[in-house]
PDB file of C-alpha atoms and ligand atoms in Angstrom:
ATOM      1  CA  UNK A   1       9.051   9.074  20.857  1.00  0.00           C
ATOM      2  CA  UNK A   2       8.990   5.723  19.362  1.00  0.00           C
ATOM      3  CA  UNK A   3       6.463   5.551  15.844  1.00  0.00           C
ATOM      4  CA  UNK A   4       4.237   2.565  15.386  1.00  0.00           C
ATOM      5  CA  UNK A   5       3.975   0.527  12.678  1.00  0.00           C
ATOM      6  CA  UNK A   6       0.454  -1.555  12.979  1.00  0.00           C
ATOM      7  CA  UNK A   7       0.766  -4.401  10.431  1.00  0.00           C
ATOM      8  CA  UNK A   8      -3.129  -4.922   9.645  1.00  0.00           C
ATOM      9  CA  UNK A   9      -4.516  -8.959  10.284  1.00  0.00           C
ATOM     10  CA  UNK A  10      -0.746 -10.149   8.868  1.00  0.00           C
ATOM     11  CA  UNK A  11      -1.946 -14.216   8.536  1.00  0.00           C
ATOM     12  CA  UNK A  12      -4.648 -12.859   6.095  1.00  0.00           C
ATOM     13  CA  UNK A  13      -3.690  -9.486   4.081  1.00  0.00           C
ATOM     14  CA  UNK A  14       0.139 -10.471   3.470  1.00  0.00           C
ATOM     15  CA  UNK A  15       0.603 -12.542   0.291  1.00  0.00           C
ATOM     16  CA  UNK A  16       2.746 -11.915  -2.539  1.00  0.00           C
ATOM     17  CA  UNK A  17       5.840 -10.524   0.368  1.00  0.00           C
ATOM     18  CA  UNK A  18       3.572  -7.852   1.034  1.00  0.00           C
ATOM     19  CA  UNK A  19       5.448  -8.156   4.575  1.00  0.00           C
ATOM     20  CA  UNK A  20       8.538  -7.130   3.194  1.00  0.00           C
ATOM     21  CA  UNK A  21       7.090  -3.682   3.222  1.00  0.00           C
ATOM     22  CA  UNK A  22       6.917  -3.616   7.006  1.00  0.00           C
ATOM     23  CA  UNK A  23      10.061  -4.755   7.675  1.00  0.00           C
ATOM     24  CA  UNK A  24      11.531  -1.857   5.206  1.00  0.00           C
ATOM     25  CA  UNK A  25      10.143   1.162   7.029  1.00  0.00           C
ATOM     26  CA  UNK A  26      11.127  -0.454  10.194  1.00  0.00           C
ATOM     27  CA  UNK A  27      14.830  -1.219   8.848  1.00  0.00           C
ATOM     28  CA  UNK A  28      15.058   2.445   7.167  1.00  0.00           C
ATOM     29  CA  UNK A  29      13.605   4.148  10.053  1.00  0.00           C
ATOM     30  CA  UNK A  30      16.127   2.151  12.811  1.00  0.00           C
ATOM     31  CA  UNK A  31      19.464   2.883  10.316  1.00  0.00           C
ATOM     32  CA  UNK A  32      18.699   6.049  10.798  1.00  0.00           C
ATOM     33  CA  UNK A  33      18.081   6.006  14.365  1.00  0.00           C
ATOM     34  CA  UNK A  34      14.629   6.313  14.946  1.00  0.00           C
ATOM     35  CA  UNK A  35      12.565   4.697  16.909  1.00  0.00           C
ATOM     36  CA  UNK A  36       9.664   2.296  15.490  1.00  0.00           C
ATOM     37  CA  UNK A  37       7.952  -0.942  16.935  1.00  0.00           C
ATOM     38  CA  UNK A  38       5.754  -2.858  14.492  1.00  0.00           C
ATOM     39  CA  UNK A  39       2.271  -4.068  15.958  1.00  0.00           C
ATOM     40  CA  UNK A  40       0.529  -6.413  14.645  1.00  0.00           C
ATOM     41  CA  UNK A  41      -3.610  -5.805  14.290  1.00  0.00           C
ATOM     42  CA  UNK A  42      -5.333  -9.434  14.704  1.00  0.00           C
ATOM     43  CA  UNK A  43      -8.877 -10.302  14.263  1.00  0.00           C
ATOM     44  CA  UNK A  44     -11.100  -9.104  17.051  1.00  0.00           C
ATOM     45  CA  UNK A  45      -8.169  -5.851  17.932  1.00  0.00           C
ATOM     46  CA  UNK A  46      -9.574  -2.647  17.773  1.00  0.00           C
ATOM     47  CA  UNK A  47      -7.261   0.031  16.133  1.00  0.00           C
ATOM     48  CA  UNK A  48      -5.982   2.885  18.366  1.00  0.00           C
ATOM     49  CA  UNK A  49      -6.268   5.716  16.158  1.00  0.00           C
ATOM     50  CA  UNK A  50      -3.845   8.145  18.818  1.00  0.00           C
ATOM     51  CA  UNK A  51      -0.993   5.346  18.116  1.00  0.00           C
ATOM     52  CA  UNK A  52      -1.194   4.163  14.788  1.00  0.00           C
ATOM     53  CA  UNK A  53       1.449   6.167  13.317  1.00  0.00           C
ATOM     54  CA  UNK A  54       2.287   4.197   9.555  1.00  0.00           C
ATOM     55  CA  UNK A  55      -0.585   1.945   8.962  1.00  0.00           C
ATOM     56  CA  UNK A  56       0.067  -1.455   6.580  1.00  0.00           C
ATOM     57  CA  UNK A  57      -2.385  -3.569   4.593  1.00  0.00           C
ATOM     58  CA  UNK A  58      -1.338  -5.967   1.915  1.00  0.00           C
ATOM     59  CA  UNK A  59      -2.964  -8.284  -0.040  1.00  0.00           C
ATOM     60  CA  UNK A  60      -5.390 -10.857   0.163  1.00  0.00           C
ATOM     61  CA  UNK A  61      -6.997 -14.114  -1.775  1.00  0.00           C
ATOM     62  CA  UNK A  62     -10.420 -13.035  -1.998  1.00  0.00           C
ATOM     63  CA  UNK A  63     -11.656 -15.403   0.892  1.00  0.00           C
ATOM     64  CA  UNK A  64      -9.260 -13.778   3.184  1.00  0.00           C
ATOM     65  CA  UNK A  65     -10.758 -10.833   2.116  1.00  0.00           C
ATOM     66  CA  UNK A  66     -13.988 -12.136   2.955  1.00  0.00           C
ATOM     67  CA  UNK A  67     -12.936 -12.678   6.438  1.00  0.00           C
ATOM     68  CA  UNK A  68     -11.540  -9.495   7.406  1.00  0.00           C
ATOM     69  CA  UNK A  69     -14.191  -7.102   5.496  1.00  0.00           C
ATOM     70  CA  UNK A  70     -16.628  -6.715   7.858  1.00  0.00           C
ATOM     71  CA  UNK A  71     -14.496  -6.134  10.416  1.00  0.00           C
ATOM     72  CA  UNK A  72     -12.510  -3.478   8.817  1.00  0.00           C
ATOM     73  CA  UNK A  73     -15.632  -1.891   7.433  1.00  0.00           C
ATOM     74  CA  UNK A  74     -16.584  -1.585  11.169  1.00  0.00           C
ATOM     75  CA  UNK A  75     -13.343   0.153  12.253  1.00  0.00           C
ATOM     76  CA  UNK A  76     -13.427   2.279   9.102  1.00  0.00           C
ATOM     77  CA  UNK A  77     -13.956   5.177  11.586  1.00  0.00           C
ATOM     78  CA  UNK A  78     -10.629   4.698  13.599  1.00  0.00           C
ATOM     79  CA  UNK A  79      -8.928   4.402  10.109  1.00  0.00           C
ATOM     80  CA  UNK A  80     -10.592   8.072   9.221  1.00  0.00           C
ATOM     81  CA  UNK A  81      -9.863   8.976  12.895  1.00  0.00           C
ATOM     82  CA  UNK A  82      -5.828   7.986  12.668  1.00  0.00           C
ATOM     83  CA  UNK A  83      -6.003   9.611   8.814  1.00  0.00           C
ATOM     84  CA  UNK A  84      -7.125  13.031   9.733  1.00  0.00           C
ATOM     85  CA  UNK A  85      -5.013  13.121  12.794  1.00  0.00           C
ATOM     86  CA  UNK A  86      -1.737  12.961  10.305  1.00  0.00           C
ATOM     87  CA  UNK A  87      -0.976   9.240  10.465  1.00  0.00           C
ATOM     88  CA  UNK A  88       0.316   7.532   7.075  1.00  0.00           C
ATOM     89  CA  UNK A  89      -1.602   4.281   5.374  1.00  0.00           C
ATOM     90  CA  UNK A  90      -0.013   1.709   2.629  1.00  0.00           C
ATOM     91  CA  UNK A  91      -2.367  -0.591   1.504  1.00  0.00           C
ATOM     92  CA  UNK A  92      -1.960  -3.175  -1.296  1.00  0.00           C
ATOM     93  CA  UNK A  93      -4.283  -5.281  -3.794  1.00  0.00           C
ATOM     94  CA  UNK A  94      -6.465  -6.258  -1.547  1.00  0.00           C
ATOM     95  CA  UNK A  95      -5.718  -4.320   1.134  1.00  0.00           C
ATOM     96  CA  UNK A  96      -6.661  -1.428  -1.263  1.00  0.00           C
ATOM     97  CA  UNK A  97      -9.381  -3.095  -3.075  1.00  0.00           C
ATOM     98  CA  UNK A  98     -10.816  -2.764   0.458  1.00  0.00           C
ATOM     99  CA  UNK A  99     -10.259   1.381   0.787  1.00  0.00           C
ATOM    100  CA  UNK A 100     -13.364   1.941  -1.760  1.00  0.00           C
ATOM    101  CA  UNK A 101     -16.871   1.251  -1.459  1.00  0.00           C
ATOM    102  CA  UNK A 102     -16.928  -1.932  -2.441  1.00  0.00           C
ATOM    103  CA  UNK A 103     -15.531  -5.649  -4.045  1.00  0.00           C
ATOM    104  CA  UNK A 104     -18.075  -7.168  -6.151  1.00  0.00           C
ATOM    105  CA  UNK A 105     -16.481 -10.699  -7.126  1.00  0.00           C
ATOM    106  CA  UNK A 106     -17.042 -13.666  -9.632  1.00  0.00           C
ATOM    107  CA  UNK A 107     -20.802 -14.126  -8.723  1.00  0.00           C
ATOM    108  CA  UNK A 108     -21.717 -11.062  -7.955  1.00  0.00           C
ATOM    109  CA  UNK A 109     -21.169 -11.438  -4.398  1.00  0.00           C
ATOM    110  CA  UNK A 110     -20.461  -8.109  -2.922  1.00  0.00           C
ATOM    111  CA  UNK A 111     -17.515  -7.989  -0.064  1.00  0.00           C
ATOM    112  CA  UNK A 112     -17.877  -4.639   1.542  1.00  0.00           C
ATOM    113  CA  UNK A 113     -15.111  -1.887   1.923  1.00  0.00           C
ATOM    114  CA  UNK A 114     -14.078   0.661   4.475  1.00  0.00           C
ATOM    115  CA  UNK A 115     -15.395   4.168   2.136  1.00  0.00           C
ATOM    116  CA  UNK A 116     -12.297   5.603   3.361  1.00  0.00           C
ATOM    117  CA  UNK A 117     -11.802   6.348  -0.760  1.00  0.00           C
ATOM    118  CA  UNK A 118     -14.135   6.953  -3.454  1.00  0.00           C
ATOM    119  CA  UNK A 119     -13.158   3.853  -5.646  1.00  0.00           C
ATOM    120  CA  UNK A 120     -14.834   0.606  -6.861  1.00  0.00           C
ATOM    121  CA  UNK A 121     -13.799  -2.724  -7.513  1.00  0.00           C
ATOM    122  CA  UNK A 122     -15.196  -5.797  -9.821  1.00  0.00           C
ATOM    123  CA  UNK A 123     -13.682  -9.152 -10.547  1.00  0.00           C
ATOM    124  CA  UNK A 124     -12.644  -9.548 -14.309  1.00  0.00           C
ATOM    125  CA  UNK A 125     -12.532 -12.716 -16.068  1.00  0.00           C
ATOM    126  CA  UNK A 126      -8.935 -13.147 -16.148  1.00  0.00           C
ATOM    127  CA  UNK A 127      -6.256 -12.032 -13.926  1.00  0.00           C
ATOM    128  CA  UNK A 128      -3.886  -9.443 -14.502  1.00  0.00           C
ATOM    129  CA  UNK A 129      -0.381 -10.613 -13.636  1.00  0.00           C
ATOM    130  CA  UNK A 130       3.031  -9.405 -14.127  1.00  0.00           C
ATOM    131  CA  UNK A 131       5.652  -7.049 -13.959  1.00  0.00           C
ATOM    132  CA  UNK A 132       5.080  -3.259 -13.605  1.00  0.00           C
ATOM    133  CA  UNK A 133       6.647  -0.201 -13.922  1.00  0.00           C
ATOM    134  CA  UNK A 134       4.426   3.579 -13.273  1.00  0.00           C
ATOM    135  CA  UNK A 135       5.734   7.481 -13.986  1.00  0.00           C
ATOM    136  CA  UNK A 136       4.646   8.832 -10.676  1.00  0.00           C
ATOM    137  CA  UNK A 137       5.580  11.799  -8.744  1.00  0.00           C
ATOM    138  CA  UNK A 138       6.060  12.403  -5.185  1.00  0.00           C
ATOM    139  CA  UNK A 139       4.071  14.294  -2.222  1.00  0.00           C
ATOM    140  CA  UNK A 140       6.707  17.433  -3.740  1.00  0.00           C
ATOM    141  CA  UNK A 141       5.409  16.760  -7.496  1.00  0.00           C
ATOM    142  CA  UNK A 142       9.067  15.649  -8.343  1.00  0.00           C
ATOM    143  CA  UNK A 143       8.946  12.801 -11.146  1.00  0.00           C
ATOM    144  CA  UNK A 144       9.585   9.053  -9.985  1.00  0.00           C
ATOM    145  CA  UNK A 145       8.752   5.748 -11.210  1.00  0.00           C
ATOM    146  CA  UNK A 146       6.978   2.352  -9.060  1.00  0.00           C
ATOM    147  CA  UNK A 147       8.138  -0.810 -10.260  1.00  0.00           C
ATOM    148  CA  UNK A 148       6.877  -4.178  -8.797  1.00  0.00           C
ATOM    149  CA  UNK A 149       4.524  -6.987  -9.359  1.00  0.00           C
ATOM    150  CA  UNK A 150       1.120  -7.530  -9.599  1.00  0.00           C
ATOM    151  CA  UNK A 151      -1.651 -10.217  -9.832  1.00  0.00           C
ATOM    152  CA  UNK A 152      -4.769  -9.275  -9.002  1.00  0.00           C
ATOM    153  CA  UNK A 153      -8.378 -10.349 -10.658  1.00  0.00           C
ATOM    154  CA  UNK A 154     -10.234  -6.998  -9.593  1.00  0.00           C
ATOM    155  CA  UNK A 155     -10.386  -4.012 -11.771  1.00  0.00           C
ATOM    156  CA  UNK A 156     -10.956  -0.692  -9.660  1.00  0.00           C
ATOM    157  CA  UNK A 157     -12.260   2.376 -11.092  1.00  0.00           C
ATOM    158  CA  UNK A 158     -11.210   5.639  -9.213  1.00  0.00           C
ATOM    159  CA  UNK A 159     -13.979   7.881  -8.293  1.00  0.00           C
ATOM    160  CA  UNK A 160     -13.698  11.560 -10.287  1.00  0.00           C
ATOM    161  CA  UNK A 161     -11.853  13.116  -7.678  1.00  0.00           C
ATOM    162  CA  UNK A 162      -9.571  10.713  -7.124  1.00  0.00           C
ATOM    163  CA  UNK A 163      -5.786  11.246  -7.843  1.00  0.00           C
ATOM    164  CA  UNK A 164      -4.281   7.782  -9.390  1.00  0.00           C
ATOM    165  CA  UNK A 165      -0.580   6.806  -7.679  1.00  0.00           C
ATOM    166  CA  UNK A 166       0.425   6.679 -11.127  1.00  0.00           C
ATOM    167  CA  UNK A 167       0.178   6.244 -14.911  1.00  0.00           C
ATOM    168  CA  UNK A 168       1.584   3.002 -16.286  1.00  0.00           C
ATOM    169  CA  UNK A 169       3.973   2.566 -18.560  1.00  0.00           C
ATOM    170  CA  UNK A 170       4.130  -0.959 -18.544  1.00  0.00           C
ATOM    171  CA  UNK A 171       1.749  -3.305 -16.672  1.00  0.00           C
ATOM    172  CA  UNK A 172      -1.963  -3.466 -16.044  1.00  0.00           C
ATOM    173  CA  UNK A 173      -2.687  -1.332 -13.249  1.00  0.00           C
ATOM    174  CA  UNK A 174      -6.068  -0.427 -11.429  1.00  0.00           C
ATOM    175  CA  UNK A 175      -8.227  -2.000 -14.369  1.00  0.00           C
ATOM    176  CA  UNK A 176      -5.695  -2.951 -17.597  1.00  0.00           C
ATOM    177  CA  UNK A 177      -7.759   0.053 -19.163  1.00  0.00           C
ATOM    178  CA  UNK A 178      -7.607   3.424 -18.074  1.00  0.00           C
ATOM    179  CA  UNK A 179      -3.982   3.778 -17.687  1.00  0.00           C
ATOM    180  CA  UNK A 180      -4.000   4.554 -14.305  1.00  0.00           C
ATOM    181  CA  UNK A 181      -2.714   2.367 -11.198  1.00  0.00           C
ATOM    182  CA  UNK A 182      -3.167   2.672  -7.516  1.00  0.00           C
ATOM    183  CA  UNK A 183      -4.849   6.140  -5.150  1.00  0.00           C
ATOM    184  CA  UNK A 184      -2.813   8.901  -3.376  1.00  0.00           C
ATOM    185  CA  UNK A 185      -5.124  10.754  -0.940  1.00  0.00           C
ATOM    186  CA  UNK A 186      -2.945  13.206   1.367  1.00  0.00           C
ATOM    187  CA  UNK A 187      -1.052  10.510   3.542  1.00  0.00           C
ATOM    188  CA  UNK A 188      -3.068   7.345   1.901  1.00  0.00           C
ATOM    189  CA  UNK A 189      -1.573   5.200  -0.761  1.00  0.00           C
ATOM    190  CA  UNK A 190      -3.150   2.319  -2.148  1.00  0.00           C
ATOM    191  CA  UNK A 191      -1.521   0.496  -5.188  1.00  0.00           C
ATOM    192  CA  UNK A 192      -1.580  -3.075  -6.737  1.00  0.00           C
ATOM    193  CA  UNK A 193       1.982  -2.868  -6.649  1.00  0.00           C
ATOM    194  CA  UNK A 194       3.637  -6.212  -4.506  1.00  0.00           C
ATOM    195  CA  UNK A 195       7.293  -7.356  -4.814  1.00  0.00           C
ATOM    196  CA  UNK A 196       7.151  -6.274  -2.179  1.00  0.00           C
ATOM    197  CA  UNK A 197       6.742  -2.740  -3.075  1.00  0.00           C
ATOM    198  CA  UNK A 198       9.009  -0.732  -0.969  1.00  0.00           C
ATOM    199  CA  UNK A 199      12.831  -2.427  -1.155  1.00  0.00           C
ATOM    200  CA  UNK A 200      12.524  -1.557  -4.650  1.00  0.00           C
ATOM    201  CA  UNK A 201      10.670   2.133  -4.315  1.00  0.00           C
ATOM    202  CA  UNK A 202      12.759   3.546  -1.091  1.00  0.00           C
ATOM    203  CA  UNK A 203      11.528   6.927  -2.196  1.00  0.00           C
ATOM    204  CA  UNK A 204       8.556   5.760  -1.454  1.00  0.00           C
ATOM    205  CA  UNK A 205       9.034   3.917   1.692  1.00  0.00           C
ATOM    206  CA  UNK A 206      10.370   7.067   2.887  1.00  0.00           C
ATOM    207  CA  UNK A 207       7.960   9.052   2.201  1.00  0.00           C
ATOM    208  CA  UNK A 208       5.435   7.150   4.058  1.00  0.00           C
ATOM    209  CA  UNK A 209       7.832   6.889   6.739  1.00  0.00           C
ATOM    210  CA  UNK A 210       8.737  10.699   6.684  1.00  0.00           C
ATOM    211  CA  UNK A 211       4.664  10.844   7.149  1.00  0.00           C
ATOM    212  CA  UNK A 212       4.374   8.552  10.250  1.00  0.00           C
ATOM    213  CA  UNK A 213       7.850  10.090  12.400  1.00  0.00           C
ATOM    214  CA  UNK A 214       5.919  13.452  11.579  1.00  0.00           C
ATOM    215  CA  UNK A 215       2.886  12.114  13.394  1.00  0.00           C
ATOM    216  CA  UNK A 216       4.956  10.799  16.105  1.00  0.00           C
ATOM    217  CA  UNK A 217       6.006  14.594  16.711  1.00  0.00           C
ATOM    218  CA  UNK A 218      10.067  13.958  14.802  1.00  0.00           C
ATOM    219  CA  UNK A 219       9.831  16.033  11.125  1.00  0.00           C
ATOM    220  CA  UNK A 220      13.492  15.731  11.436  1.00  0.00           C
ATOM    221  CA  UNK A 221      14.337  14.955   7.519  1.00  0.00           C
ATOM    222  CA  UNK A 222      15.393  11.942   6.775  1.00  0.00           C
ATOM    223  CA  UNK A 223      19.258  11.248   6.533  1.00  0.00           C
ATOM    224  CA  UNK A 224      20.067   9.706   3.051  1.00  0.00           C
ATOM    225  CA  UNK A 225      20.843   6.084   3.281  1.00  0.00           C
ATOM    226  CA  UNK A 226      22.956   4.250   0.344  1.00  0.00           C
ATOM    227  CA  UNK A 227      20.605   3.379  -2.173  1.00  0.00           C
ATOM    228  CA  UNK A 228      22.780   1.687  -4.636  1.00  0.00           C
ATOM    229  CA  UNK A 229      21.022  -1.566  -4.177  1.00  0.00           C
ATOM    230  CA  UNK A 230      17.483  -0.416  -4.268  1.00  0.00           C
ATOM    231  CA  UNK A 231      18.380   1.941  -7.282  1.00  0.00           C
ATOM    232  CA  UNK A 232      20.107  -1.135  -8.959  1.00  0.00           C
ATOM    233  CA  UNK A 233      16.696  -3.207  -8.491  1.00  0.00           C
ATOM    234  CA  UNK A 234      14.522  -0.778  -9.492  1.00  0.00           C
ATOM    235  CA  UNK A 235      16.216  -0.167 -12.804  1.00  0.00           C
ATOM    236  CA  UNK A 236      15.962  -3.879 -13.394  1.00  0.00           C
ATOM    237  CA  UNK A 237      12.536  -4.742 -12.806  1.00  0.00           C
ATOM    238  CA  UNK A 238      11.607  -1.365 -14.731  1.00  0.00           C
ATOM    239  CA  UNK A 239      13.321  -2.881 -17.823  1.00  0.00           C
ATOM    240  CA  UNK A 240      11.551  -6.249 -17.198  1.00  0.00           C
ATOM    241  CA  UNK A 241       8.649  -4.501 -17.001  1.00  0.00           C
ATOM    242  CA  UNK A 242       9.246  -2.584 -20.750  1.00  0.00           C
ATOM    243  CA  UNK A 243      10.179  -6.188 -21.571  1.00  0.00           C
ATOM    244  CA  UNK A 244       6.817  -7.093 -21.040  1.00  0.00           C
ATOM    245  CA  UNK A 245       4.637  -4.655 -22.383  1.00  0.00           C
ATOM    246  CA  UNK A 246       1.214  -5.665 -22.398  1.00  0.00           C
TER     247      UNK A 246
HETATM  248  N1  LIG B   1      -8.232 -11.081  -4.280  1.00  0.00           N
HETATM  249  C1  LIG B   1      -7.981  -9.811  -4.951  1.00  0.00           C
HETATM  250  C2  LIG B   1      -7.944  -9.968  -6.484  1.00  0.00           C
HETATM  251  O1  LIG B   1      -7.794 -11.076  -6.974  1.00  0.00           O
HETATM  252  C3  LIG B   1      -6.662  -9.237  -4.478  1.00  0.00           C
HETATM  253  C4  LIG B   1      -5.452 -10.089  -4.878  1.00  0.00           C
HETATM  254  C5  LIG B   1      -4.175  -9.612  -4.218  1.00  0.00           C
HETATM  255  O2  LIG B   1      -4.175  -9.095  -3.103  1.00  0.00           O
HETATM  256  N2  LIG B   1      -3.016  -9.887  -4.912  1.00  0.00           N
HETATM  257  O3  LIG B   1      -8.049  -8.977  -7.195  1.00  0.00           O
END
C-alpha cells in the first residue's frame, strides 16, 4: 500500500526550495512507517489520476510557467479526475497561480491555467517579497498560523466562492490588498507561501499527507512526531514576519 508522491515538472515549478516540501511528506510519512515513493511528472508524462495520491507543484519564473501551461491546462482533467477521487494537491506561487483561469503578465500576455479553481491572476508593477505569517485554521476548523516566504509579482483575486488558506497578519498575500492569502478547496491547497512551506507548517504537511495515505486506502491517524524543531522555526519566522509588517 505504498502512497505516491508525483512531484509536478521539478526542473521548472521548484524555485524558492519549493522541493523541500516533497521531501517533508516523504520524511514524515517514512518516520512513521508508511510507505511513499516520490515520482517525478516531466514534460510530455501524462498524470495517472488512479496513482497520484499527494500531488506537488511549486513555483515558477514566469517563463517556466510559460512552458509548462499548456501542458497542464491539457491534463487539467486528470488533475479533476485524481481530485474527486480523494487524492491531495499542494501547489505554490506559480504552481497555484496556475489552479485559476488564468495569468495575465507584464504585457498583457495571457498564460493559461488549469480552471481547476475559480481564481485570477495579473502581474503588478512591483513584486511582493518577504516574510509571512497567516491565522489559518485546519480541515477540523482548529486555529493555526502559516509562516514562510514569498516573492511573487502576480496578484490573484479569489473567485466569490472561494475559501482563502488564510488571512494575513503580516505579509502580502494573494494580492497585498484584500487580506487574504492562498485557496483551500476540500483536499486542494494553493498558497504563495515558499520557505519551503512545510518544515516550518508540519500541521500542515500532515494534513496533506493524512489526505493522500487516506487515498491510498491507510486512514490510520498519524502518530505524533517531535515537533520541537518545526515549532521552534515557526515561532521565529512568525516574529520576523511581525517584524516586518508591511
Ligand atoms: N512568476 C510568478 C510571479 O512572479 C510566480 C513566482 C513564484 O513562483 N515565486 O508572480
Amino acid at each position: 500500500m505504498t502512497a505516491t508522491i508525483v512531484w509536478v515538472y521539478p526542473e521548472l515549478l521548484s524555485i524558492y526550495a519549493d522541493r523541500g516540501n516533497v521531501l517533508v511528506l516523504e520524511r514524515r510519512a517514512t518516520w512513521r512507517g508508511r510507505d511513499v515513493r516520490v515520482l517525478p511528472l516531466r514534460l510530455g508524462d501524462e498524470l495517472d489520476p488512479g496513482t497520484a495520491d499527494m500531488i506537488l507543484l511549486g513555483g515558477g519564473q514566469d517563463r517556466d510557467q510559460v512552458l509548462v501551461a499548456e501542458e497542464l491546462r491539457r491534463q487539467a482533467p486528470r488533475f479533476r479526475e485524481a481530485l474527486a477521487d480523494g487524492a491531495a494537491l499542494l501547489a505554490v506561487c506559480g504552481g497555484y497561480q496556475l489552479l485559476g483561469h488564468r495569468y495575465l503578465g507584464h504585457e498583457g500576455d495571457e498564460i493559461p491555467g488549469m480552471g481547476l479553481v475559480d481564481l485570477e491572476t495579473v502581474a503588478g508593477t512591483t513584486r511582493i517579497i518577504g516574510n509571512v505569517l497567516l491565522e489559518s485554521r485546519d480541515e477540523a476548523g482548529t486555529p493555526r498560523t502559516v509562516v514562510g516566504f514569498e516573492n511573487h509579482a502576480g496578484r490573484t483575486t479569489l473567485g466569490a466562492g472561494v475559501t482563502p488558506l488564510g488571512r494575513v497578519v503580516a505579509g502580502g498575500g494573494n494580492n497585498g490588498r484584500d487580506g487574504s492569502e492562498g485557496c483551500r478547496a476540500g483536499r486542494l491547497i494553493g498558497t504563495y507561501v515558499h520557505g519551503p512551506l512545510l518544515p516550518k507548517n508540519p500541521w500542515l504537511a500532515d494534513e496533506v499527507l493524512r489526505w493522500g495515505l487516506a487515498r491510498r486506502g491507510d486512514d490510520r491517524p498519524l502518530e505524533p512526531l517531535d515537533d520541537r524543531a518545526e515549532q521552534i522555526a515557526a515561532l521565529r519566522a512568525g516574529n520576523l514576519a511581525r517584524g516586518e509588517r508591511r
